[in-house]
């Protein structure tokens, strides 16, 4: 390869710098009386991690999973009790690298059944929200501060060496949707916003294509 020669085309991958847990979720869409709804899970209060919180079906990407999408479908099968053949994946959303310790790959999918058999060990109950409701209701916005300090064993001689107190570094945005007594927030709210943005882009592209015919 010469200095004037471009590299061969390559797939750009994530350059991981955070020790996050890798996860994948399905953003499940069902239709009720002709209107699109998102399906949400309320996690069991018996769980050690995020008990009682609202989320989309999904979980950790295991070494046995062929892909993030495969992990999302597998977890959704286990949690909602439906076969992956009843899930029609529309496509991936943008992945979320969260400062709370997880990186999440979401996939939007249409479910052609509502005959769910919930995993009661993980899920307390489910509920749905019309997609149009999110279009008409803006979330509450807030910020959380991030701070850092070196962990045990951090090398001496660097700027952070000897620092024992937390030092403010940055903030990240938090969005909260309030729907019929439910508070939908955190990573789930970020995924909803991204889903809505992509839906608008798809609709705009379809409109442009129709005009060009």
CSV table of C-alpha atoms in Angstrom, one decimal:
chain,number,residue,atom,x,y,z
A,1,UNK,CA,0.0,0.0,0.0
A,2,UNK,CA,1.4,3.4,-1.0
A,3,UNK,CA,1.0,6.7,0.8
A,4,UNK,CA,-1.5,7.8,-1.9
A,5,UNK,CA,-3.6,4.6,-1.9
A,6,UNK,CA,-6.8,4.5,0.1
A,7,UNK,CA,-7.5,1.6,2.4
A,8,UNK,CA,-9.9,-1.1,1.1
A,9,UNK,CA,-13.5,-0.6,2.2
A,10,UNK,CA,-14.1,-1.9,5.7
A,11,UNK,CA,-16.9,-2.2,8.1
A,12,UNK,CA,-16.6,0.4,10.9
A,13,UNK,CA,-16.9,-1.2,14.3
A,14,UNK,CA,-17.2,0.1,17.8
A,15,UNK,CA,-13.9,1.0,19.4
A,16,UNK,CA,-14.8,0.0,23.0
A,17,UNK,CA,-13.5,2.1,25.8
A,18,UNK,CA,-16.1,1.5,28.5
A,19,UNK,CA,-16.4,-1.8,30.4
A,20,UNK,CA,-20.0,-2.0,29.5
A,21,UNK,CA,-22.3,-5.1,29.4
A,22,UNK,CA,-23.3,-5.8,25.8
A,23,UNK,CA,-27.1,-6.1,25.5
A,24,UNK,CA,-29.8,-6.2,22.8
A,25,UNK,CA,-33.5,-5.4,22.8
A,26,UNK,CA,-36.5,-5.6,20.6
A,27,UNK,CA,-38.7,-2.5,20.2
A,28,UNK,CA,-42.0,-4.5,19.8
A,29,UNK,CA,-44.8,-3.0,17.7
A,30,UNK,CA,-48.3,-4.4,17.7
A,31,UNK,CA,-51.4,-3.0,16.1
A,32,UNK,CA,-54.6,-2.4,18.1
A,33,UNK,CA,-57.7,-1.2,16.1
A,34,UNK,CA,-55.3,-0.3,13.3
A,35,UNK,CA,-53.0,1.9,15.4
A,36,UNK,CA,-49.4,1.0,16.1
A,37,UNK,CA,-48.5,0.5,19.8
A,38,UNK,CA,-45.2,-0.1,21.6
A,39,UNK,CA,-45.1,-3.0,24.1
A,40,UNK,CA,-43.4,-2.4,27.4
A,41,UNK,CA,-42.4,-4.7,30.2
A,42,UNK,CA,-42.5,-3.9,33.9
A,43,UNK,CA,-39.6,-5.9,35.5
A,44,UNK,CA,-40.3,-8.1,38.4
A,45,UNK,CA,-39.8,-6.6,41.9
A,46,UNK,CA,-37.9,-9.7,42.8
A,47,UNK,CA,-35.0,-9.1,40.4
A,48,UNK,CA,-31.7,-7.9,41.7
A,49,UNK,CA,-31.0,-5.5,38.9
A,50,UNK,CA,-33.5,-2.7,38.1
A,51,UNK,CA,-36.5,-4.3,39.8
A,52,UNK,CA,-39.8,-2.7,38.9
A,53,UNK,CA,-38.4,-0.6,36.0
A,54,UNK,CA,-40.0,-0.3,32.6
A,55,UNK,CA,-38.1,-1.7,29.6
A,56,UNK,CA,-38.2,-3.3,26.2
A,57,UNK,CA,-37.8,-7.1,26.0
A,58,UNK,CA,-34.1,-8.1,25.7
A,59,UNK,CA,-31.0,-8.8,27.7
A,60,UNK,CA,-27.3,-9.7,27.5
A,61,UNK,CA,-25.6,-10.8,24.3
A,62,UNK,CA,-24.3,-14.3,25.0
A,63,UNK,CA,-21.2,-15.9,23.3
A,64,UNK,CA,-23.6,-18.4,21.8
A,65,UNK,CA,-25.6,-15.7,20.0
A,66,UNK,CA,-24.8,-15.3,16.3
A,67,UNK,CA,-25.5,-11.6,16.5
A,68,UNK,CA,-27.0,-8.8,18.5
A,69,UNK,CA,-30.3,-9.3,16.6
A,70,UNK,CA,-30.2,-13.0,17.5
A,71,UNK,CA,-29.8,-12.1,21.1
A,72,UNK,CA,-32.7,-9.7,21.1
A,73,UNK,CA,-35.0,-12.2,19.5
A,74,UNK,CA,-33.9,-15.0,21.9
A,75,UNK,CA,-34.5,-12.8,24.9
A,76,UNK,CA,-37.9,-11.7,23.6
A,77,UNK,CA,-38.9,-15.3,23.0
A,78,UNK,CA,-38.0,-16.1,26.6
A,79,UNK,CA,-39.7,-13.1,28.2
A,80,UNK,CA,-42.9,-12.8,26.1
A,81,UNK,CA,-43.3,-16.5,25.4
A,82,UNK,CA,-43.7,-16.1,21.6
A,83,UNK,CA,-41.6,-17.7,18.9
A,84,UNK,CA,-39.3,-15.6,16.8
A,85,UNK,CA,-41.3,-16.6,13.7
A,86,UNK,CA,-44.0,-14.3,15.0
A,87,UNK,CA,-41.5,-11.4,15.1
A,88,UNK,CA,-40.8,-9.5,11.8
A,89,UNK,CA,-37.7,-7.4,12.3
A,90,UNK,CA,-37.9,-4.0,10.5
A,91,UNK,CA,-34.3,-3.1,11.1
A,92,UNK,CA,-31.8,-1.9,13.6
A,93,UNK,CA,-31.9,1.4,15.5
A,94,UNK,CA,-28.8,3.3,16.6
A,95,UNK,CA,-27.0,1.5,19.4
A,96,UNK,CA,-26.8,3.3,22.8
A,97,UNK,CA,-23.6,3.3,24.8
A,98,UNK,CA,-24.8,4.2,28.3
A,99,UNK,CA,-22.7,5.6,31.1
A,100,UNK,CA,-24.6,3.4,33.5
A,101,UNK,CA,-22.8,0.3,32.4
A,102,UNK,CA,-24.6,-1.2,29.4
A,103,UNK,CA,-24.3,-0.8,25.6
A,104,UNK,CA,-27.6,-1.7,23.9
A,105,UNK,CA,-28.4,-2.6,20.3
A,106,UNK,CA,-32.1,-2.1,19.6
A,107,UNK,CA,-34.1,-3.7,16.8
A,108,UNK,CA,-37.6,-2.6,15.8
A,109,UNK,CA,-39.9,-5.5,15.1
A,110,UNK,CA,-43.6,-6.1,14.3
A,111,UNK,CA,-45.2,-8.8,16.4
A,112,UNK,CA,-48.1,-10.6,14.7
A,113,UNK,CA,-49.5,-12.0,17.9
A,114,UNK,CA,-50.4,-10.8,21.4
A,115,UNK,CA,-50.8,-14.3,22.9
A,116,UNK,CA,-48.0,-13.7,25.3
A,117,UNK,CA,-46.9,-16.1,28.0
A,118,UNK,CA,-44.8,-13.9,30.3
A,119,UNK,CA,-41.8,-15.1,32.1
A,120,UNK,CA,-43.0,-14.4,35.6
A,121,UNK,CA,-39.5,-14.7,37.0
A,122,UNK,CA,-38.5,-11.6,35.1
A,123,UNK,CA,-41.7,-9.8,34.1
A,124,UNK,CA,-44.4,-8.5,36.4
A,125,UNK,CA,-46.7,-7.3,33.6
A,126,UNK,CA,-46.8,-5.6,30.3
A,127,UNK,CA,-48.6,-2.6,28.9
A,128,UNK,CA,-48.8,-0.8,25.5
A,129,UNK,CA,-48.6,2.9,24.4
A,130,UNK,CA,-49.8,4.2,21.1
A,131,UNK,CA,-46.9,5.4,19.0
A,132,UNK,CA,-48.9,8.5,18.2
A,133,UNK,CA,-49.0,9.4,21.9
A,134,UNK,CA,-45.2,9.8,21.9
A,135,UNK,CA,-45.4,12.0,18.8
A,136,UNK,CA,-47.9,14.3,20.7
A,137,UNK,CA,-46.3,14.3,24.1
A,138,UNK,CA,-42.7,15.6,24.7
A,139,UNK,CA,-40.8,14.0,27.6
A,140,UNK,CA,-39.6,15.8,30.7
A,141,UNK,CA,-35.9,16.6,30.3
A,142,UNK,CA,-33.2,16.5,33.0
A,143,UNK,CA,-29.5,15.9,33.4
A,144,UNK,CA,-27.3,13.6,35.5
A,145,UNK,CA,-23.8,14.5,36.4
A,146,UNK,CA,-20.9,12.1,35.7
A,147,UNK,CA,-17.8,12.1,37.9
A,148,UNK,CA,-14.6,10.1,37.9
A,149,UNK,CA,-11.8,9.0,40.2
A,150,UNK,CA,-9.1,6.4,39.7
A,151,UNK,CA,-9.8,2.8,40.7
A,152,UNK,CA,-7.5,0.9,43.0
A,153,UNK,CA,-4.2,0.1,41.2
A,154,UNK,CA,-4.3,3.1,38.9
A,155,UNK,CA,-0.8,3.8,37.7
A,156,UNK,CA,1.2,6.5,39.4
A,157,UNK,CA,2.7,9.4,37.5
A,158,UNK,CA,-0.5,10.3,35.6
A,159,UNK,CA,-2.8,13.3,36.1
A,160,UNK,CA,-5.4,11.3,38.1
A,161,UNK,CA,-2.8,9.6,40.4
A,162,UNK,CA,-3.5,10.3,44.1
A,163,UNK,CA,-7.0,11.6,43.4
A,164,UNK,CA,-9.4,10.2,46.0
A,165,UNK,CA,-12.4,12.5,45.6
A,166,UNK,CA,-14.9,12.3,42.8
A,167,UNK,CA,-14.3,14.9,40.1
A,168,UNK,CA,-17.2,16.2,37.9
A,169,UNK,CA,-16.5,15.5,34.3
A,170,UNK,CA,-19.7,15.7,32.2
A,171,UNK,CA,-23.5,15.4,32.2
A,172,UNK,CA,-25.9,13.2,30.2
A,173,UNK,CA,-29.5,13.8,29.2
A,174,UNK,CA,-32.3,12.0,30.8
A,175,UNK,CA,-35.8,11.9,29.3
A,176,UNK,CA,-39.0,10.9,31.2
A,177,UNK,CA,-42.3,10.1,29.5
A,178,UNK,CA,-45.3,10.1,31.9
A,179,UNK,CA,-48.1,7.8,30.6
A,180,UNK,CA,-51.1,6.7,32.7
A,181,UNK,CA,-49.1,6.5,35.9
A,182,UNK,CA,-46.0,4.9,34.3
A,183,UNK,CA,-42.7,6.6,34.1
A,184,UNK,CA,-40.8,5.5,31.0
A,185,UNK,CA,-37.2,6.8,31.2
A,186,UNK,CA,-33.5,6.0,31.0
A,187,UNK,CA,-32.1,4.0,28.1
A,188,UNK,CA,-35.7,3.0,27.1
A,189,UNK,CA,-36.7,6.7,26.6
A,190,UNK,CA,-33.5,7.3,24.5
A,191,UNK,CA,-34.5,4.3,22.3
A,192,UNK,CA,-38.0,5.6,21.9
A,193,UNK,CA,-36.8,9.0,20.7
A,194,UNK,CA,-34.4,7.3,18.2
A,195,UNK,CA,-37.3,5.0,17.0
A,196,UNK,CA,-39.5,8.1,16.4
A,197,UNK,CA,-36.7,9.9,14.5
A,198,UNK,CA,-36.1,6.9,12.3
A,199,UNK,CA,-39.8,6.5,11.6
A,200,UNK,CA,-40.0,10.1,10.5
A,201,UNK,CA,-37.0,9.7,8.2
A,202,UNK,CA,-38.5,6.6,6.7
A,203,UNK,CA,-41.8,8.4,6.1
A,204,UNK,CA,-40.0,11.4,4.6
A,205,UNK,CA,-38.0,9.1,2.3
A,206,UNK,CA,-41.2,7.3,1.2
A,207,UNK,CA,-43.0,10.6,0.5
A,208,UNK,CA,-40.0,11.8,-1.6
A,209,UNK,CA,-40.0,8.5,-3.6
A,210,UNK,CA,-43.7,8.8,-4.2
A,211,UNK,CA,-43.3,12.3,-5.6
A,212,UNK,CA,-40.6,11.2,-8.0
A,213,UNK,CA,-42.8,8.6,-9.6
